């Protein structure tokens, strides 16, 4: 495989975009977008396609193992192991390891966007080996917030803020916020603290009899679905809208709320927070360094935080703080345009090519 790669590309150090005027050929870890593809990936791909200096390929295993490209850009590399059958997953594991060998031998620069602080824990030993190999091969890191940019690592780090969703959701009609309405929107998973939100909301029954809580999204388990349905049966103020949300349904759920609450147990980079802000709805989130920085960035009154465990008092304060928001008010997302993100990524690719892998 490596001999074939050399035959197609010639000198491993040649053909990496150094030729003046030729776009940098970038192989990302995502393929052609599907209807269920993360909007972040779709918008990033569009931003890169719009850059004259980028020739963005689409991932296939054939291209990865035998194609021509100058830079690899990885997002959630563990997703490359996904398969419907055990046999296919095993084949992908070995293909991934073979790919890391090619990248090492040809000294192909690897750019890694750090979406999560840690590697996933639910991977096999072979998959973990592949992910550790990627860590060693990484030439440059892209982080999505200013806080992570301050962390010192062995490779250079560039901060390219997660872009907004304003253009993405623009085609869908918005709704007027219902006074006193609280919403959780997105995949309902245990780490997102939905059960804690339901318990905290129960505490508001005396002081907030007119409040409502909507849980909108697809549960990851029947146990979570039952917990939400049970809360709705006990408290008429709780509304369950369980199931997949397309973009129009998500816009309806978010914009109908006075405040969106996202009580994740471990929150770092959150597309859901930016989705709510892009739809001009304030959010209540855990007090973390990343969320405090976001609050400073977007302006007062948009990112509200709470300490430790979420309580009914936190919900009541959030509703009171967002009740008199001026009509037409919008958070400041001017640093999060996708055109700027495209240019910043191109700069990272060119810098990675200039350094090579050490």
Coordinates of C-alpha atoms in Angstrom, one line a residue:
X1 CA 0.0 0.0 0.0
X2 CA 2.8 2.4 0.9
X3 CA 4.7 1.6 -2.3
X4 CA 1.6 2.3 -4.3
X5 CA 1.2 5.6 -2.4
X6 CA 4.7 6.6 -3.3
X7 CA 4.1 5.7 -6.9
X8 CA 1.1 7.9 -7.1
X9 CA 2.5 10.9 -5.2
X10 CA 6.2 10.7 -6.1
X11 CA 8.5 12.2 -3.4
X12 CA 6.6 12.1 -0.1
X13 CA 7.7 15.7 0.6
X14 CA 6.6 16.9 -2.8
X15 CA 3.0 17.7 -4.0
X16 CA 2.0 19.2 -0.7
X17 CA 0.7 22.5 -1.9
X18 CA 4.1 24.2 -2.0
X19 CA 3.6 24.9 -5.7
X20 CA 2.8 28.5 -6.0
X21 CA -0.8 29.2 -6.9
X22 CA -2.1 25.6 -6.3
X23 CA -4.8 25.2 -3.7
X24 CA -4.0 23.1 -0.7
X25 CA -5.6 19.6 -1.1
X26 CA -7.3 18.9 2.2
X27 CA -8.8 15.5 3.1
X28 CA -11.2 15.9 6.0
X29 CA -12.5 13.0 8.1
X30 CA -16.0 13.5 6.8
X31 CA -17.6 12.4 3.5
X32 CA -20.4 13.9 1.4
X33 CA -22.9 15.4 3.8
X34 CA -26.1 13.5 4.6
X35 CA -29.4 14.9 5.9
X36 CA -28.4 13.9 9.4
X37 CA -24.8 15.3 9.2
X38 CA -23.9 17.7 12.0
X39 CA -24.7 21.2 10.7
X40 CA -21.2 22.4 11.9
X41 CA -19.6 20.0 9.4
X42 CA -21.9 21.1 6.6
X43 CA -21.3 24.8 7.2
X44 CA -17.5 24.3 7.6
X45 CA -17.4 22.3 4.3
X46 CA -19.2 25.1 2.5
X47 CA -16.9 27.7 4.0
X48 CA -13.8 25.8 2.9
X49 CA -15.2 25.1 -0.5
X50 CA -15.6 28.9 -0.9
X51 CA -11.9 29.5 -0.2
X52 CA -9.9 29.8 -3.4
X53 CA -6.8 28.4 -1.6
X54 CA -8.5 25.1 -0.6
X55 CA -9.3 22.0 -2.7
X56 CA -11.5 20.1 -0.3
X57 CA -11.8 16.4 -0.9
X58 CA -14.4 14.1 0.7
X59 CA -13.4 11.2 2.8
X60 CA -13.5 7.7 1.5
X61 CA -11.3 4.8 2.6
X62 CA -10.0 4.5 -1.0
X63 CA -8.9 8.2 -1.0
X64 CA -7.4 8.0 2.5
X65 CA -5.3 4.9 1.7
X66 CA -4.3 5.6 -1.9
X67 CA -5.4 9.2 -2.9
X68 CA -3.5 12.4 -3.3
X69 CA -3.8 15.1 -0.6
X70 CA -1.6 17.5 1.2
X71 CA -3.2 17.8 4.6
X72 CA -5.5 15.7 6.7
X73 CA -8.1 17.4 8.9
X74 CA -9.7 15.2 11.6
X75 CA -13.0 15.8 13.4
X76 CA -14.2 13.1 15.8
X77 CA -11.8 10.5 14.3
X78 CA -13.6 7.8 16.3
X79 CA -16.6 8.2 14.0
X80 CA -14.5 6.5 11.2
X81 CA -14.9 3.2 13.1
X82 CA -18.7 3.3 12.8
X83 CA -20.3 0.4 11.0
X84 CA -23.5 -1.6 11.0
X85 CA -21.8 -5.0 11.4
X86 CA -19.0 -6.2 13.5
X87 CA -17.1 -7.4 10.5
X88 CA -17.1 -4.0 8.8
X89 CA -16.1 -2.3 12.1
X90 CA -13.1 -4.7 12.4
X91 CA -12.1 -3.9 8.8
X92 CA -12.3 -0.2 9.5
X93 CA -10.1 -0.6 12.6
X94 CA -7.4 -2.2 10.5
X95 CA -7.8 0.3 7.7
X96 CA -7.5 3.1 10.2
X97 CA -4.2 1.7 11.5
X98 CA -2.9 1.3 8.0
X99 CA -3.8 4.9 7.2
X100 CA -1.9 6.1 10.2
X101 CA 1.2 4.2 8.9
X102 CA 0.8 5.9 5.5
X103 CA 0.5 9.3 7.2
X104 CA 3.6 8.6 9.3
X105 CA 5.8 7.4 6.4
X106 CA 4.7 10.2 4.0
X107 CA 4.9 12.7 6.8
X108 CA 1.5 14.1 5.9
X109 CA 0.5 17.0 8.1
X110 CA -2.5 16.2 10.4
X111 CA -4.7 19.0 11.7
X112 CA -7.0 18.0 14.5
X113 CA -10.1 19.9 15.6
X114 CA -10.5 19.4 19.4
X115 CA -14.3 19.0 19.8
X116 CA -14.0 17.1 23.1
X117 CA -11.6 17.3 26.0
X118 CA -11.0 13.5 26.2
X119 CA -11.1 10.5 23.9
X120 CA -14.3 8.5 24.0
X121 CA -14.2 5.6 26.6
X122 CA -16.5 3.2 24.7
X123 CA -13.9 2.1 22.1
X124 CA -12.0 -1.1 21.7
X125 CA -8.4 -1.6 22.4
X126 CA -7.6 -1.5 18.7
X127 CA -9.5 1.7 18.2
X128 CA -7.8 3.3 21.2
X129 CA -4.5 2.4 19.6
X130 CA -5.5 4.1 16.5
X131 CA -6.6 7.3 18.3
X132 CA -3.3 7.4 20.2
X133 CA -1.5 7.1 16.9
X134 CA -3.4 10.1 15.6
X135 CA -2.4 12.1 18.7
X136 CA 1.3 11.4 17.9
X137 CA 0.8 12.3 14.3
X138 CA -1.0 15.6 14.9
X139 CA 0.8 18.6 13.5
X140 CA -1.6 21.3 14.6
X141 CA -4.7 21.7 16.7
X142 CA -7.8 23.8 16.1
X143 CA -9.8 24.6 19.2
X144 CA -13.3 26.1 19.2
X145 CA -13.0 28.5 22.2
X146 CA -10.6 31.0 23.6
X147 CA -10.2 29.1 26.9
X148 CA -8.8 26.0 25.2
X149 CA -6.4 28.2 23.2
X150 CA -4.6 29.0 26.4
X151 CA -3.7 25.4 27.1
X152 CA -0.1 24.7 26.2
X153 CA 0.5 21.5 24.1
X154 CA 3.4 20.0 22.2
X155 CA 1.9 21.2 18.8
X156 CA 0.8 24.7 17.8
X157 CA -2.9 25.6 18.5
X158 CA -5.2 27.9 16.6
X159 CA -8.5 29.1 17.9
X160 CA -11.2 29.2 15.3
X161 CA -14.5 29.9 17.0
X162 CA -17.5 27.6 16.4
X163 CA -19.5 29.5 13.8
X164 CA -23.1 30.6 14.3
X165 CA -26.3 29.0 12.9
X166 CA -28.1 32.1 11.8
X167 CA -27.9 31.4 8.1
X168 CA -28.6 27.7 8.7
X169 CA -31.9 28.3 10.4
X170 CA -32.9 31.3 8.4
X171 CA -35.3 29.5 6.0
X172 CA -37.5 28.3 8.9
X173 CA -40.3 30.4 10.5
X174 CA -39.8 31.6 14.0
X175 CA -42.4 31.7 16.8
X176 CA -43.1 34.2 19.5
X177 CA -41.7 33.2 22.9
X178 CA -44.3 32.2 25.4
X179 CA -43.9 34.0 28.7
X180 CA -42.7 31.8 31.4
X181 CA -41.7 29.0 29.0
X182 CA -38.5 27.0 29.6
X183 CA -37.2 24.5 27.0
X184 CA -34.6 21.8 26.7
X185 CA -33.9 21.1 23.1
X186 CA -31.7 18.4 21.5
X187 CA -30.8 14.8 21.9
X188 CA -32.0 13.6 25.4
X189 CA -29.0 11.9 26.9
X190 CA -28.1 11.1 30.5
X191 CA -25.0 13.3 30.6
X192 CA -27.1 16.3 29.5
X193 CA -28.8 16.4 32.9
X194 CA -32.4 16.2 31.8
X195 CA -33.5 14.3 34.9
X196 CA -31.9 16.9 37.1
X197 CA -33.8 19.6 35.1
X198 CA -37.1 17.8 35.7
X199 CA -36.4 17.6 39.5
X200 CA -35.4 21.3 39.6
X201 CA -38.6 22.2 37.7
X202 CA -40.7 20.4 40.3
X203 CA -39.3 22.8 42.9
X204 CA -40.9 25.7 41.1
X205 CA -44.5 24.5 41.5
X206 CA -45.4 27.0 44.4
X207 CA -43.6 30.1 43.1
X208 CA -44.0 29.4 39.4
X209 CA -47.4 27.8 38.8
X210 CA -47.7 29.4 35.4
X211 CA -44.2 28.2 34.2
X212 CA -44.0 25.5 31.6
X213 CA -41.1 23.1 30.7
X214 CA -40.8 21.5 27.3
X215 CA -38.4 18.6 26.7
X216 CA -38.0 18.3 22.9
X217 CA -35.7 15.8 21.3
X218 CA -35.0 12.1 20.8
X219 CA -34.1 10.2 24.0
X220 CA -31.1 7.9 23.9
X221 CA -32.9 5.2 26.0
X222 CA -36.3 4.1 26.9
X223 CA -35.5 4.8 30.6
X224 CA -34.9 8.4 29.8
X225 CA -38.1 8.6 27.7
X226 CA -40.1 7.0 30.6
X227 CA -38.6 9.6 33.0
X228 CA -39.8 12.5 30.9
X229 CA -43.2 11.0 30.3
X230 CA -43.6 10.2 34.0
X231 CA -42.8 13.8 34.9
X232 CA -45.3 15.1 32.3
X233 CA -48.0 12.8 33.8
X234 CA -47.3 14.1 37.3
X235 CA -47.0 17.8 36.4
X236 CA -49.3 19.3 33.8
X237 CA -46.8 22.1 33.3
X238 CA -44.3 19.6 31.8
X239 CA -44.6 18.9 28.0
X240 CA -42.9 16.0 26.3
X241 CA -42.0 16.2 22.7
X242 CA -39.9 13.1 22.3
X243 CA -38.6 12.2 18.9
X244 CA -36.2 13.4 16.1
X245 CA -36.4 17.1 15.5
X246 CA -35.8 18.3 12.0
X247 CA -34.5 21.9 11.6
X248 CA -38.0 23.4 11.3
X249 CA -39.2 21.6 14.5
X250 CA -36.0 22.7 16.3
X251 CA -36.5 26.3 15.4
X252 CA -40.1 26.1 16.6
X253 CA -39.1 24.5 19.9
X254 CA -36.3 27.0 20.6
X255 CA -38.1 30.2 19.6
X256 CA -41.2 29.3 21.5
X257 CA -39.2 29.4 24.7
X258 CA -38.5 32.4 26.8
X259 CA -35.2 30.7 28.0
X260 CA -33.4 27.5 26.9
X261 CA -31.9 25.4 29.7
X262 CA -29.0 23.1 29.0
X263 CA -27.9 21.5 32.3
X264 CA -25.2 19.3 30.9
X265 CA -23.2 17.6 33.6
X266 CA -20.0 18.1 31.7
X267 CA -20.3 21.0 29.2
X268 CA -17.4 22.2 27.1
X269 CA -18.1 23.0 23.4
X270 CA -21.8 23.0 22.8
X271 CA -23.5 23.4 19.5
X272 CA -26.9 23.5 21.2
X273 CA -25.9 26.7 23.1
X274 CA -24.9 28.4 19.9
X275 CA -28.1 27.2 18.2
X276 CA -30.2 28.9 20.8
X277 CA -28.2 32.1 20.7
X278 CA -28.4 32.0 16.9
X279 CA -32.1 32.0 17.3
X280 CA -32.0 34.9 19.7
X281 CA -32.9 33.0 22.8
X282 CA -31.0 33.3 26.1
X283 CA -29.6 30.1 27.7
X284 CA -29.1 28.9 31.2
X285 CA -26.0 26.7 31.4
X286 CA -23.4 25.5 34.0
X287 CA -20.9 28.0 35.3
X288 CA -17.7 27.0 33.4
X289 CA -14.7 28.9 32.1
X290 CA -15.9 28.4 28.5
X291 CA -19.4 29.6 29.3
X292 CA -18.2 32.6 31.2
X293 CA -16.1 33.6 28.2
X294 CA -19.1 33.1 25.9
X295 CA -21.2 35.3 28.2
X296 CA -18.6 38.1 27.9
X297 CA -18.4 37.7 24.2
X298 CA -22.1 37.9 23.3
X299 CA -23.2 40.6 25.7
X300 CA -25.1 40.8 29.0
X301 CA -28.3 38.8 29.6
X302 CA -27.8 36.1 27.0
X303 CA -25.7 33.4 28.8
X304 CA -26.9 32.9 32.3
X305 CA -25.0 30.4 34.6
X306 CA -25.6 28.5 37.7
X307 CA -23.3 26.8 40.3
X308 CA -23.2 23.1 41.2
X309 CA -26.5 21.3 40.8
X310 CA -29.4 23.1 39.0
X311 CA -32.2 24.1 41.4
X312 CA -35.7 25.5 41.1
X313 CA -34.4 28.8 42.3
X314 CA -32.0 28.9 39.3
X315 CA -34.9 28.4 37.0
X316 CA -37.0 31.1 38.6
X317 CA -34.1 33.6 38.4
X318 CA -33.5 32.8 34.8
X319 CA -37.1 33.4 33.9
X320 CA -37.2 36.7 35.8
X321 CA -33.9 37.8 34.2
X322 CA -35.2 37.2 30.7
X323 CA -38.8 38.4 31.0
X324 CA -38.2 41.9 29.8
X325 CA -35.9 41.3 26.9
X326 CA -36.2 44.1 24.3
X327 CA -38.0 43.1 21.1
X328 CA -35.5 42.4 18.3
X329 CA -32.6 42.1 20.7
X330 CA -29.8 39.8 19.4
X331 CA -26.6 38.5 21.0
X332 CA -23.3 39.6 19.5
X333 CA -22.1 36.7 17.3
X334 CA -20.0 38.9 15.0
X335 CA -16.8 36.8 15.8
X336 CA -18.5 33.7 14.5
X337 CA -19.0 34.2 10.8
X338 CA -18.2 31.2 8.6
X339 CA -16.3 33.2 6.0
X340 CA -13.8 34.1 8.7
X341 CA -13.7 30.5 9.8
X342 CA -12.8 29.4 6.3
X343 CA -10.0 31.8 6.0
X344 CA -8.6 30.9 9.5
X345 CA -8.6 27.2 8.6
X346 CA -6.7 27.9 5.4
X347 CA -4.1 29.7 7.4
X348 CA -3.8 26.6 9.7
X349 CA -3.4 24.3 6.7
X350 CA -0.7 26.5 5.2
X351 CA 1.2 26.7 8.5
X352 CA 1.0 23.0 9.0
X353 CA 2.5 22.4 5.5
X354 CA 5.3 24.8 6.3
X355 CA 6.2 23.0 9.5
X356 CA 5.8 19.4 8.3
X357 CA 5.5 16.8 11.1
X358 CA 8.3 16.7 13.7

